[in-house]
Structure formats: structure tokens, C-alpha cells
Amino acid sequence: MSQVLVSVMLMTLVTLSILGCSNSSFDAFIAPEVPETINAEAPSADMTEINISNDNVADGITPALVNLRIRSATGNPVEGVTMGISVSGPDNVVVPCTTSNKQGQSRCMIYTTRAGLKSLKLTGAFSLVSSVMFIAPKPLRSNFAFVSTAVDMRLPSGRRVIATSGITESDFIQKDSQGTLRLRSSVLSSIIND
């Protein structure tokens, strides 16, 4: 009987040792950690929505916003997807897309100084092609006025200029050979003299 008792105790210790318990503490059994499995669905190009802002101005300052809502084939939002973006044509600056959040939302931005229709391509887990329209900036208009007290300004007739005011209005915008915007302006002014 003592031989049977020793065998049972030995089998118990071996079993507990295999399960990760030490022979000095039998009051708690801690199961080994099992990594959590995430049931992530694959993103689908057919279910992904792309929204591009309207009235995008080609001023190099205002971005065109490209908003994505990345979804799976079953319509569920997909988190953790990062898409790449490329835009046709010169004079573009592209801000990379953010990684999609829990709602599947991601955002990219495009800046340009060249007006016109541009095609854009999104690549990554899938590919999407779309287009974005940029419009030329509106002509500028500015008012000015100054009073000269430190400088003795004179007209060709010799009369002294006391103050001047006016309006400049750009009536057309063009680009030079380096692509820099150039304005042709007219100046309407009045001069107060003595």
C-alpha cells in the first residue's frame, strides 16, 4: 500500500509539474497565457468609400482632403490599414494617409500650385483610382494708403506729396517659365499734395 501511495503522489507531482505548478504551492493553478486571436477582416476595395473635398484651390496653402472609410467585404470597418497615395502632374505635395482607426477612417492631403484635373491612386491592401479637381486662385485686390512724413517726396512738377491712397486689382494671373505665379495689376490712386 505504501508503494501505491508513493506512486500516486509521484504521478500527482509530475502532473502538477507539467501543468506549471511547483510542489511547494498547491493552492492555485494559473493557466498559461494564450495569445488573444483577433478576427480581422480583410479590407475590400469595392466596399471602401472615398470622399474628396470640393472647391480645392491650387494655391499651395489649402489642401484637398481625401477621406477614406475602409471596410471589409461584409461592410465592417477595418482598423490598422495604411494606404499609399500618388497624384499625377507636377507641383504637388502629398501628405501620407493616416492609418485607419476603429471606424475604418483614414485621411490624406494634397497641396498643389497647378490648377486642373489630377488623377490620384491609392495603393496598399488594395488599389483605388479617383480624381481631384483644383481651381486657380481668384485674382487679388488690395487697398493701400500711406502718409509720408520722414521723406520729402515730390511730383515731377516739384509739388510736395503729402499722402497717397489707392487700390490694386489683379486682373490676370499667369505662370512664368519657372512656374511662379505672376500677377498683372492695375493701380488706381489719388495723391494729395500742396
mmCIF file with all atom_site columns, C-alpha atoms in Angstrom:
data_model
loop_
_atom_site.group_PDB
_atom_site.id
_atom_site.type_symbol
_atom_site.label_atom_id
_atom_site.label_alt_id
_atom_site.label_comp_id
_atom_site.label_asym_id
_atom_site.label_entity_id
_atom_site.label_seq_id
_atom_site.pdbx_PDB_ins_code
_atom_site.Cartn_x
_atom_site.Cartn_y
_atom_site.Cartn_z
_atom_site.occupancy
_atom_site.B_iso_or_equiv
_atom_site.pdbx_formal_charge
_atom_site.auth_seq_id
_atom_site.auth_comp_id
_atom_site.auth_asym_id
_atom_site.auth_atom_id
_atom_site.pdbx_PDB_model_num
ATOM 1   C CA . MET A 1 1   ? 0.000   0.000   0.000   1.00 0.00 ? 1   MET A CA 1
ATOM 2   C CA . SER A 1 2   ? 2.794   2.425   0.726   1.00 0.00 ? 2   SER A CA 1
ATOM 3   C CA . GLN A 1 3   ? 4.152   1.684   -2.725  1.00 0.00 ? 3   GLN A CA 1
ATOM 4   C CA . VAL A 1 4   ? 0.782   2.626   -4.286  1.00 0.00 ? 4   VAL A CA 1
ATOM 5   C CA . LEU A 1 5   ? 0.629   5.834   -2.211  1.00 0.00 ? 5   LEU A CA 1
ATOM 6   C CA . VAL A 1 6   ? 4.137   6.826   -3.304  1.00 0.00 ? 6   VAL A CA 1
ATOM 7   C CA . SER A 1 7   ? 3.214   6.148   -6.959  1.00 0.00 ? 7   SER A CA 1
ATOM 8   C CA . VAL A 1 8   ? 0.053   8.264   -6.709  1.00 0.00 ? 8   VAL A CA 1
ATOM 9   C CA . MET A 1 9   ? 1.965   11.100  -5.045  1.00 0.00 ? 9   MET A CA 1
ATOM 10  C CA . LEU A 1 10  ? 4.714   10.878  -7.651  1.00 0.00 ? 10  LEU A CA 1
ATOM 11  C CA . MET A 1 11  ? 2.158   10.943  -10.503 1.00 0.00 ? 11  MET A CA 1
ATOM 12  C CA . THR A 1 12  ? 0.442   13.940  -8.891  1.00 0.00 ? 12  THR A CA 1
ATOM 13  C CA . LEU A 1 13  ? 3.735   15.831  -8.572  1.00 0.00 ? 13  LEU A CA 1
ATOM 14  C CA . VAL A 1 14  ? 4.684   15.034  -12.166 1.00 0.00 ? 14  VAL A CA 1
ATOM 15  C CA . THR A 1 15  ? 1.236   16.126  -13.389 1.00 0.00 ? 15  THR A CA 1
ATOM 16  C CA . LEU A 1 16  ? 1.389   19.357  -11.377 1.00 0.00 ? 16  LEU A CA 1
ATOM 17  C CA . SER A 1 17  ? 4.914   19.992  -12.599 1.00 0.00 ? 17  SER A CA 1
ATOM 18  C CA . ILE A 1 18  ? 3.806   19.549  -16.212 1.00 0.00 ? 18  ILE A CA 1
ATOM 19  C CA . LEU A 1 19  ? 0.929   21.973  -15.620 1.00 0.00 ? 19  LEU A CA 1
ATOM 20  C CA . GLY A 1 20  ? 3.343   24.583  -14.306 1.00 0.00 ? 20  GLY A CA 1
ATOM 21  C CA . CYS A 1 21  ? 2.707   24.255  -10.566 1.00 0.00 ? 21  CYS A CA 1
ATOM 22  C CA . SER A 1 22  ? 5.536   23.844  -8.092  1.00 0.00 ? 22  SER A CA 1
ATOM 23  C CA . ASN A 1 23  ? 5.383   21.218  -5.383  1.00 0.00 ? 23  ASN A CA 1
ATOM 24  C CA . SER A 1 24  ? 5.615   23.887  -2.684  1.00 0.00 ? 24  SER A CA 1
ATOM 25  C CA . SER A 1 25  ? 2.295   25.584  -3.518  1.00 0.00 ? 25  SER A CA 1
ATOM 26  C CA . PHE A 1 26  ? -0.783  23.596  -4.484  1.00 0.00 ? 26  PHE A CA 1
ATOM 27  C CA . ASP A 1 27  ? -3.414  26.208  -3.604  1.00 0.00 ? 27  ASP A CA 1
ATOM 28  C CA . ALA A 1 28  ? -3.596  27.952  -7.026  1.00 0.00 ? 28  ALA A CA 1
ATOM 29  C CA . PHE A 1 29  ? -3.360  26.863  -10.616 1.00 0.00 ? 29  PHE A CA 1
ATOM 30  C CA . ILE A 1 30  ? -2.553  29.559  -13.166 1.00 0.00 ? 30  ILE A CA 1
ATOM 31  C CA . ALA A 1 31  ? -3.212  28.660  -16.743 1.00 0.00 ? 31  ALA A CA 1
ATOM 32  C CA . PRO A 1 32  ? -0.509  29.643  -19.213 1.00 0.00 ? 32  PRO A CA 1
ATOM 33  C CA . GLU A 1 33  ? -1.257  32.794  -21.217 1.00 0.00 ? 33  GLU A CA 1
ATOM 34  C CA . VAL A 1 34  ? -2.829  32.178  -24.584 1.00 0.00 ? 34  VAL A CA 1
ATOM 35  C CA . PRO A 1 35  ? -2.427  35.000  -27.095 1.00 0.00 ? 35  PRO A CA 1
ATOM 36  C CA . GLU A 1 36  ? -5.730  36.628  -27.971 1.00 0.00 ? 36  GLU A CA 1
ATOM 37  C CA . THR A 1 37  ? -6.724  35.937  -31.544 1.00 0.00 ? 37  THR A CA 1
ATOM 38  C CA . ILE A 1 38  ? -8.187  38.870  -33.429 1.00 0.00 ? 38  ILE A CA 1
ATOM 39  C CA . ASN A 1 39  ? -10.661 38.096  -36.140 1.00 0.00 ? 39  ASN A CA 1
ATOM 40  C CA . ALA A 1 40  ? -9.645  40.883  -38.525 1.00 0.00 ? 40  ALA A CA 1
ATOM 41  C CA . GLU A 1 41  ? -11.426 41.033  -41.833 1.00 0.00 ? 41  GLU A CA 1
ATOM 42  C CA . ALA A 1 42  ? -9.542  41.918  -44.985 1.00 0.00 ? 42  ALA A CA 1
ATOM 43  C CA . PRO A 1 43  ? -10.237 45.360  -46.473 1.00 0.00 ? 43  PRO A CA 1
ATOM 44  C CA . SER A 1 44  ? -12.251 45.450  -49.681 1.00 0.00 ? 44  SER A CA 1
ATOM 45  C CA . ALA A 1 45  ? -11.809 47.997  -52.484 1.00 0.00 ? 45  ALA A CA 1
ATOM 46  C CA . ASP A 1 46  ? -15.459 47.520  -53.507 1.00 0.00 ? 46  ASP A CA 1
ATOM 47  C CA . MET A 1 47  ? -16.758 48.426  -50.039 1.00 0.00 ? 47  MET A CA 1
ATOM 48  C CA . THR A 1 48  ? -14.305 51.252  -49.291 1.00 0.00 ? 48  THR A CA 1
ATOM 49  C CA . GLU A 1 49  ? -15.681 54.789  -49.611 1.00 0.00 ? 49  GLU A CA 1
ATOM 50  C CA . ILE A 1 50  ? -13.545 57.664  -50.878 1.00 0.00 ? 50  ILE A CA 1
ATOM 51  C CA . ASN A 1 51  ? -14.655 61.282  -50.404 1.00 0.00 ? 51  ASN A CA 1
ATOM 52  C CA . ILE A 1 52  ? -12.653 64.197  -51.792 1.00 0.00 ? 52  ILE A CA 1
ATOM 53  C CA . SER A 1 53  ? -13.248 67.805  -50.780 1.00 0.00 ? 53  SER A CA 1
ATOM 54  C CA . ASN A 1 54  ? -14.752 70.204  -53.337 1.00 0.00 ? 54  ASN A CA 1
ATOM 55  C CA . ASP A 1 55  ? -13.578 73.649  -54.466 1.00 0.00 ? 55  ASP A CA 1
ATOM 56  C CA . ASN A 1 56  ? -9.898  72.788  -53.997 1.00 0.00 ? 56  ASN A CA 1
ATOM 57  C CA . VAL A 1 57  ? -7.783  75.879  -54.675 1.00 0.00 ? 57  VAL A CA 1
ATOM 58  C CA . ALA A 1 58  ? -4.378  75.415  -56.310 1.00 0.00 ? 58  ALA A CA 1
ATOM 59  C CA . ASP A 1 59  ? -2.694  77.957  -54.048 1.00 0.00 ? 59  ASP A CA 1
ATOM 60  C CA . GLY A 1 60  ? -0.150  75.672  -52.362 1.00 0.00 ? 60  GLY A CA 1
ATOM 61  C CA . ILE A 1 61  ? -1.703  76.506  -48.989 1.00 0.00 ? 61  ILE A CA 1
ATOM 62  C CA . THR A 1 62  ? -5.167  74.929  -48.950 1.00 0.00 ? 62  THR A CA 1
ATOM 63  C CA . PRO A 1 63  ? -5.181  71.112  -49.024 1.00 0.00 ? 63  PRO A CA 1
ATOM 64  C CA . ALA A 1 64  ? -7.576  68.861  -50.876 1.00 0.00 ? 64  ALA A CA 1
ATOM 65  C CA . LEU A 1 65  ? -8.802  66.397  -48.261 1.00 0.00 ? 65  LEU A CA 1
ATOM 66  C CA . VAL A 1 66  ? -9.061  62.746  -49.281 1.00 0.00 ? 66  VAL A CA 1
ATOM 67  C CA . ASN A 1 67  ? -11.138 60.879  -46.694 1.00 0.00 ? 67  ASN A CA 1
ATOM 68  C CA . LEU A 1 68  ? -11.330 57.090  -46.794 1.00 0.00 ? 68  LEU A CA 1
ATOM 69  C CA . ARG A 1 69  ? -13.715 54.794  -44.979 1.00 0.00 ? 69  ARG A CA 1
ATOM 70  C CA . ILE A 1 70  ? -12.087 51.372  -45.285 1.00 0.00 ? 70  ILE A CA 1
ATOM 71  C CA . ARG A 1 71  ? -14.488 48.438  -44.975 1.00 0.00 ? 71  ARG A CA 1
ATOM 72  C CA . SER A 1 72  ? -14.399 44.679  -45.354 1.00 0.00 ? 72  SER A CA 1
ATOM 73  C CA . ALA A 1 73  ? -16.440 42.704  -47.887 1.00 0.00 ? 73  ALA A CA 1
ATOM 74  C CA . THR A 1 74  ? -19.118 42.342  -45.192 1.00 0.00 ? 74  THR A CA 1
ATOM 75  C CA . GLY A 1 75  ? -19.259 46.127  -44.659 1.00 0.00 ? 75  GLY A CA 1
ATOM 76  C CA . ASN A 1 76  ? -17.455 46.217  -41.308 1.00 0.00 ? 76  ASN A CA 1
ATOM 77  C CA . PRO A 1 77  ? -14.862 48.956  -40.679 1.00 0.00 ? 77  PRO A CA 1
ATOM 78  C CA . VAL A 1 78  ? -11.260 47.734  -40.873 1.00 0.00 ? 78  VAL A CA 1
ATOM 79  C CA . GLU A 1 79  ? -8.714  49.188  -38.448 1.00 0.00 ? 79  GLU A CA 1
ATOM 80  C CA . GLY A 1 80  ? -4.960  49.365  -38.979 1.00 0.00 ? 80  GLY A CA 1
ATOM 81  C CA . VAL A 1 81  ? -4.799  49.795  -42.769 1.00 0.00 ? 81  VAL A CA 1
ATOM 82  C CA . THR A 1 82  ? -2.333  52.334  -44.195 1.00 0.00 ? 82  THR A CA 1
ATOM 83  C CA . MET A 1 83  ? -2.742  53.284  -47.836 1.00 0.00 ? 83  MET A CA 1
ATOM 84  C CA . GLY A 1 84  ? -0.181  54.986  -50.051 1.00 0.00 ? 84  GLY A CA 1
ATOM 85  C CA . ILE A 1 85  ? -1.245  57.865  -52.292 1.00 0.00 ? 85  ILE A CA 1
ATOM 86  C CA . SER A 1 86  ? 0.208   59.274  -55.519 1.00 0.00 ? 86  SER A CA 1
ATOM 87  C CA . VAL A 1 87  ? -1.033  62.183  -57.659 1.00 0.00 ? 87  VAL A CA 1
ATOM 88  C CA . SER A 1 88  ? -0.475  62.904  -61.347 1.00 0.00 ? 88  SER A CA 1
ATOM 89  C CA . GLY A 1 89  ? 1.213   66.024  -62.615 1.00 0.00 ? 89  GLY A CA 1
ATOM 90  C CA . PRO A 1 90  ? 3.850   68.424  -61.303 1.00 0.00 ? 90  PRO A CA 1
ATOM 91  C CA . ASP A 1 91  ? 3.796   70.906  -58.416 1.00 0.00 ? 91  ASP A CA 1
ATOM 92  C CA . ASN A 1 92  ? 2.102   68.579  -55.898 1.00 0.00 ? 92  ASN A CA 1
ATOM 93  C CA . VAL A 1 93  ? 2.853   67.922  -52.247 1.00 0.00 ? 93  VAL A CA 1
ATOM 94  C CA . VAL A 1 94  ? 1.176   64.837  -50.778 1.00 0.00 ? 94  VAL A CA 1
ATOM 95  C CA . VAL A 1 95  ? 0.705   64.235  -47.049 1.00 0.00 ? 95  VAL A CA 1
ATOM 96  C CA . PRO A 1 96  ? 0.640   60.443  -46.497 1.00 0.00 ? 96  PRO A CA 1
ATOM 97  C CA . CYS A 1 97  ? -2.568  58.744  -45.419 1.00 0.00 ? 97  CYS A CA 1
ATOM 98  C CA . THR A 1 98  ? -3.128  58.083  -41.744 1.00 0.00 ? 98  THR A CA 1
ATOM 99  C CA . THR A 1 99  ? -3.614  54.507  -40.535 1.00 0.00 ? 99  THR A CA 1
ATOM 100 C CA . SER A 1 100 ? -7.326  53.661  -40.396 1.00 0.00 ? 100 SER A CA 1
ATOM 101 C CA . ASN A 1 101 ? -8.917  53.920  -36.955 1.00 0.00 ? 101 ASN A CA 1
ATOM 102 C CA . LYS A 1 102 ? -11.603 51.696  -35.361 1.00 0.00 ? 102 LYS A CA 1
ATOM 103 C CA . GLN A 1 103 ? -14.233 53.249  -37.625 1.00 0.00 ? 103 GLN A CA 1
ATOM 104 C CA . GLY A 1 104 ? -12.065 52.457  -40.667 1.00 0.00 ? 104 GLY A CA 1
ATOM 105 C CA . GLN A 1 105 ? -11.402 56.169  -41.272 1.00 0.00 ? 105 GLN A CA 1
ATOM 106 C CA . SER A 1 106 ? -8.189  57.436  -42.841 1.00 0.00 ? 106 SER A CA 1
ATOM 107 C CA . ARG A 1 107 ? -7.216  60.848  -44.256 1.00 0.00 ? 107 ARG A CA 1
ATOM 108 C CA . CYS A 1 108 ? -4.684  62.025  -46.859 1.00 0.00 ? 108 CYS A CA 1
ATOM 109 C CA . MET A 1 109 ? -3.997  65.578  -48.053 1.00 0.00 ? 109 MET A CA 1
ATOM 110 C CA . ILE A 1 110 ? -2.833  67.030  -51.374 1.00 0.00 ? 110 ILE A CA 1
ATOM 111 C CA . TYR A 1 111 ? -1.394  70.520  -51.907 1.00 0.00 ? 111 TYR A CA 1
ATOM 112 C CA . THR A 1 112 ? -0.672  71.948  -55.359 1.00 0.00 ? 112 THR A CA 1
ATOM 113 C CA . THR A 1 113 ? 0.008   75.190  -57.187 1.00 0.00 ? 113 THR A CA 1
ATOM 114 C CA . ARG A 1 114 ? -1.162  73.929  -60.571 1.00 0.00 ? 114 ARG A CA 1
ATOM 115 C CA . ALA A 1 115 ? -4.888  74.078  -61.376 1.00 0.00 ? 115 ALA A CA 1
ATOM 116 C CA . GLY A 1 116 ? -6.605  71.288  -63.292 1.00 0.00 ? 116 GLY A CA 1
ATOM 117 C CA . LEU A 1 117 ? -7.875  67.740  -63.006 1.00 0.00 ? 117 LEU A CA 1
ATOM 118 C CA . LYS A 1 118 ? -5.439  65.362  -61.333 1.00 0.00 ? 118 LYS A CA 1
ATOM 119 C CA . SER A 1 119 ? -5.763  61.624  -61.045 1.00 0.00 ? 119 SER A CA 1
ATOM 120 C CA . LEU A 1 120 ? -4.881  60.007  -57.775 1.00 0.00 ? 120 LEU A CA 1
ATOM 121 C CA . LYS A 1 121 ? -4.072  56.408  -56.973 1.00 0.00 ? 121 LYS A CA 1
ATOM 122 C CA . LEU A 1 122 ? -4.366  54.764  -53.587 1.00 0.00 ? 122 LEU A CA 1
ATOM 123 C CA . THR A 1 123 ? -2.355  51.581  -53.073 1.00 0.00 ? 123 THR A CA 1
ATOM 124 C CA . GLY A 1 124 ? -1.791  49.181  -50.218 1.00 0.00 ? 124 GLY A CA 1
ATOM 125 C CA . ALA A 1 125 ? -4.085  46.341  -49.178 1.00 0.00 ? 125 ALA A CA 1
ATOM 126 C CA . PHE A 1 126 ? -5.982  47.094  -52.420 1.00 0.00 ? 126 PHE A CA 1
ATOM 127 C CA . SER A 1 127 ? -5.901  49.750  -55.160 1.00 0.00 ? 127 SER A CA 1
ATOM 128 C CA . LEU A 1 128 ? -8.324  52.600  -55.840 1.00 0.00 ? 128 LEU A CA 1
ATOM 129 C CA . VAL A 1 129 ? -8.204  55.231  -58.567 1.00 0.00 ? 129 VAL A CA 1
ATOM 130 C CA . SER A 1 130 ? -10.047 58.560  -58.441 1.00 0.00 ? 130 SER A CA 1
ATOM 131 C CA . SER A 1 131 ? -9.584  62.172  -59.499 1.00 0.00 ? 131 SER A CA 1
ATOM 132 C CA . VAL A 1 132 ? -9.499  65.571  -57.853 1.00 0.00 ? 132 VAL A CA 1
ATOM 133 C CA . MET A 1 133 ? -10.093 68.991  -59.419 1.00 0.00 ? 133 MET A CA 1
ATOM 134 C CA . PHE A 1 134 ? -8.056  72.033  -58.426 1.00 0.00 ? 134 PHE A CA 1
ATOM 135 C CA . ILE A 1 135 ? -9.172  75.525  -59.423 1.00 0.00 ? 135 ILE A CA 1
ATOM 136 C CA . ALA A 1 136 ? -6.960  78.584  -59.944 1.00 0.00 ? 136 ALA A CA 1
ATOM 137 C CA . PRO A 1 137 ? -6.869  81.108  -57.116 1.00 0.00 ? 137 PRO A CA 1
ATOM 138 C CA . LYS A 1 138 ? -9.100  84.161  -57.510 1.00 0.00 ? 138 LYS A CA 1
ATOM 139 C CA . PRO A 1 139 ? -7.485  87.428  -58.562 1.00 0.00 ? 139 PRO A CA 1
ATOM 140 C CA . LEU A 1 140 ? -6.340  89.552  -55.669 1.00 0.00 ? 140 LEU A CA 1
ATOM 141 C CA . ARG A 1 141 ? -7.470  93.002  -54.665 1.00 0.00 ? 141 ARG A CA 1
ATOM 142 C CA . SER A 1 142 ? -5.829  95.128  -52.033 1.00 0.00 ? 142 SER A CA 1
ATOM 143 C CA . ASN A 1 143 ? -6.198  98.636  -50.732 1.00 0.00 ? 143 ASN A CA 1
ATOM 144 C CA . PHE A 1 144 ? -3.292  100.750 -49.593 1.00 0.00 ? 144 PHE A CA 1
ATOM 145 C CA . ALA A 1 145 ? -2.666  104.118 -48.090 1.00 0.00 ? 145 ALA A CA 1
ATOM 146 C CA . PHE A 1 146 ? 0.402   105.800 -46.704 1.00 0.00 ? 146 PHE A CA 1
ATOM 147 C CA . VAL A 1 147 ? 1.396   109.163 -45.393 1.00 0.00 ? 147 VAL A CA 1
ATOM 148 C CA . SER A 1 148 ? 4.977   110.255 -45.821 1.00 0.00 ? 148 SER A CA 1
ATOM 149 C CA . THR A 1 149 ? 6.343   112.376 -43.011 1.00 0.00 ? 149 THR A CA 1
ATOM 150 C CA . ALA A 1 150 ? 10.005  111.339 -42.995 1.00 0.00 ? 150 ALA A CA 1
ATOM 151 C CA . VAL A 1 151 ? 10.706  111.604 -46.712 1.00 0.00 ? 151 VAL A CA 1
ATOM 152 C CA . ASP A 1 152 ? 10.296  114.723 -48.782 1.00 0.00 ? 152 ASP A CA 1
ATOM 153 C CA . MET A 1 153 ? 8.532   113.217 -51.819 1.00 0.00 ? 153 MET A CA 1
ATOM 154 C CA . ARG A 1 154 ? 7.928   115.484 -54.811 1.00 0.00 ? 154 ARG A CA 1
ATOM 155 C CA . LEU A 1 155 ? 5.979   115.180 -58.029 1.00 0.00 ? 155 LEU A CA 1
ATOM 156 C CA . PRO A 1 156 ? 7.788   115.850 -61.342 1.00 0.00 ? 156 PRO A CA 1
ATOM 157 C CA . SER A 1 157 ? 6.202   119.300 -61.204 1.00 0.00 ? 157 SER A CA 1
ATOM 158 C CA . GLY A 1 158 ? 8.025   119.950 -57.952 1.00 0.00 ? 158 GLY A CA 1
ATOM 159 C CA . ARG A 1 159 ? 4.951   119.857 -55.733 1.00 0.00 ? 159 ARG A CA 1
ATOM 160 C CA . ARG A 1 160 ? 5.376   118.004 -52.420 1.00 0.00 ? 160 ARG A CA 1
ATOM 161 C CA . VAL A 1 161 ? 3.399   114.734 -51.856 1.00 0.00 ? 161 VAL A CA 1
ATOM 162 C CA . ILE A 1 162 ? 1.597   114.662 -48.520 1.00 0.00 ? 162 ILE A CA 1
ATOM 163 C CA . ALA A 1 163 ? -0.294  111.345 -48.790 1.00 0.00 ? 163 ALA A CA 1
ATOM 164 C CA . THR A 1 164 ? -1.450  108.804 -51.305 1.00 0.00 ? 164 THR A CA 1
ATOM 165 C CA . SER A 1 165 ? -4.067  106.090 -51.310 1.00 0.00 ? 165 SER A CA 1
ATOM 166 C CA . GLY A 1 166 ? -5.293  103.600 -53.842 1.00 0.00 ? 166 GLY A CA 1
ATOM 167 C CA . ILE A 1 167 ? -6.475  100.197 -54.886 1.00 0.00 ? 167 ILE A CA 1
ATOM 168 C CA . THR A 1 168 ? -4.553  97.478  -56.653 1.00 0.00 ? 168 THR A CA 1
ATOM 169 C CA . GLU A 1 169 ? -6.503  94.872  -58.517 1.00 0.00 ? 169 GLU A CA 1
ATOM 170 C CA . SER A 1 170 ? -5.019  91.832  -60.199 1.00 0.00 ? 170 SER A CA 1
ATOM 171 C CA . ASP A 1 171 ? -6.780  91.264  -63.460 1.00 0.00 ? 171 ASP A CA 1
ATOM 172 C CA . PHE A 1 172 ? -4.932  88.199  -64.583 1.00 0.00 ? 172 PHE A CA 1
ATOM 173 C CA . ILE A 1 173 ? -2.645  85.524  -63.226 1.00 0.00 ? 173 ILE A CA 1
ATOM 174 C CA . GLN A 1 174 ? -0.067  83.651  -65.225 1.00 0.00 ? 174 GLN A CA 1
ATOM 175 C CA . LYS A 1 175 ? 2.982   81.500  -64.553 1.00 0.00 ? 175 LYS A CA 1
ATOM 176 C CA . ASP A 1 176 ? 6.468   82.310  -65.688 1.00 0.00 ? 176 ASP A CA 1
ATOM 177 C CA . SER A 1 177 ? 8.872   79.719  -67.150 1.00 0.00 ? 177 SER A CA 1
ATOM 178 C CA . GLN A 1 178 ? 9.808   78.535  -63.621 1.00 0.00 ? 178 GLN A CA 1
ATOM 179 C CA . GLY A 1 179 ? 6.152   78.012  -62.666 1.00 0.00 ? 179 GLY A CA 1
ATOM 180 C CA . THR A 1 180 ? 5.982   81.038  -60.347 1.00 0.00 ? 180 THR A CA 1
ATOM 181 C CA . LEU A 1 181 ? 2.619   82.824  -60.295 1.00 0.00 ? 181 LEU A CA 1
ATOM 182 C CA . ARG A 1 182 ? 2.786   86.351  -61.692 1.00 0.00 ? 182 ARG A CA 1
ATOM 183 C CA . LEU A 1 183 ? 0.051   88.950  -61.339 1.00 0.00 ? 183 LEU A CA 1
ATOM 184 C CA . ARG A 1 184 ? -0.682  91.817  -63.693 1.00 0.00 ? 184 ARG A CA 1
ATOM 185 C CA . SER A 1 185 ? -2.201  94.559  -61.607 1.00 0.00 ? 185 SER A CA 1
ATOM 186 C CA . SER A 1 186 ? -3.634  97.958  -62.162 1.00 0.00 ? 186 SER A CA 1
ATOM 187 C CA . VAL A 1 187 ? -3.257  100.729 -59.615 1.00 0.00 ? 187 VAL A CA 1
ATOM 188 C CA . LEU A 1 188 ? -5.851  103.415 -59.084 1.00 0.00 ? 188 LEU A CA 1
ATOM 189 C CA . SER A 1 189 ? -4.621  106.079 -56.723 1.00 0.00 ? 189 SER A CA 1
ATOM 190 C CA . SER A 1 190 ? -5.030  109.626 -55.636 1.00 0.00 ? 190 SER A CA 1
ATOM 191 C CA . ILE A 1 191 ? -2.270  111.909 -54.488 1.00 0.00 ? 191 ILE A CA 1
ATOM 192 C CA . ILE A 1 192 ? -2.725  114.719 -52.028 1.00 0.00 ? 192 ILE A CA 1
ATOM 193 C CA . ASN A 1 193 ? -0.143  117.431 -52.498 1.00 0.00 ? 193 ASN A CA 1
ATOM 194 C CA . ASP A 1 194 ? 0.429   121.001 -51.513 1.00 0.00 ? 194 ASP A CA 1
#
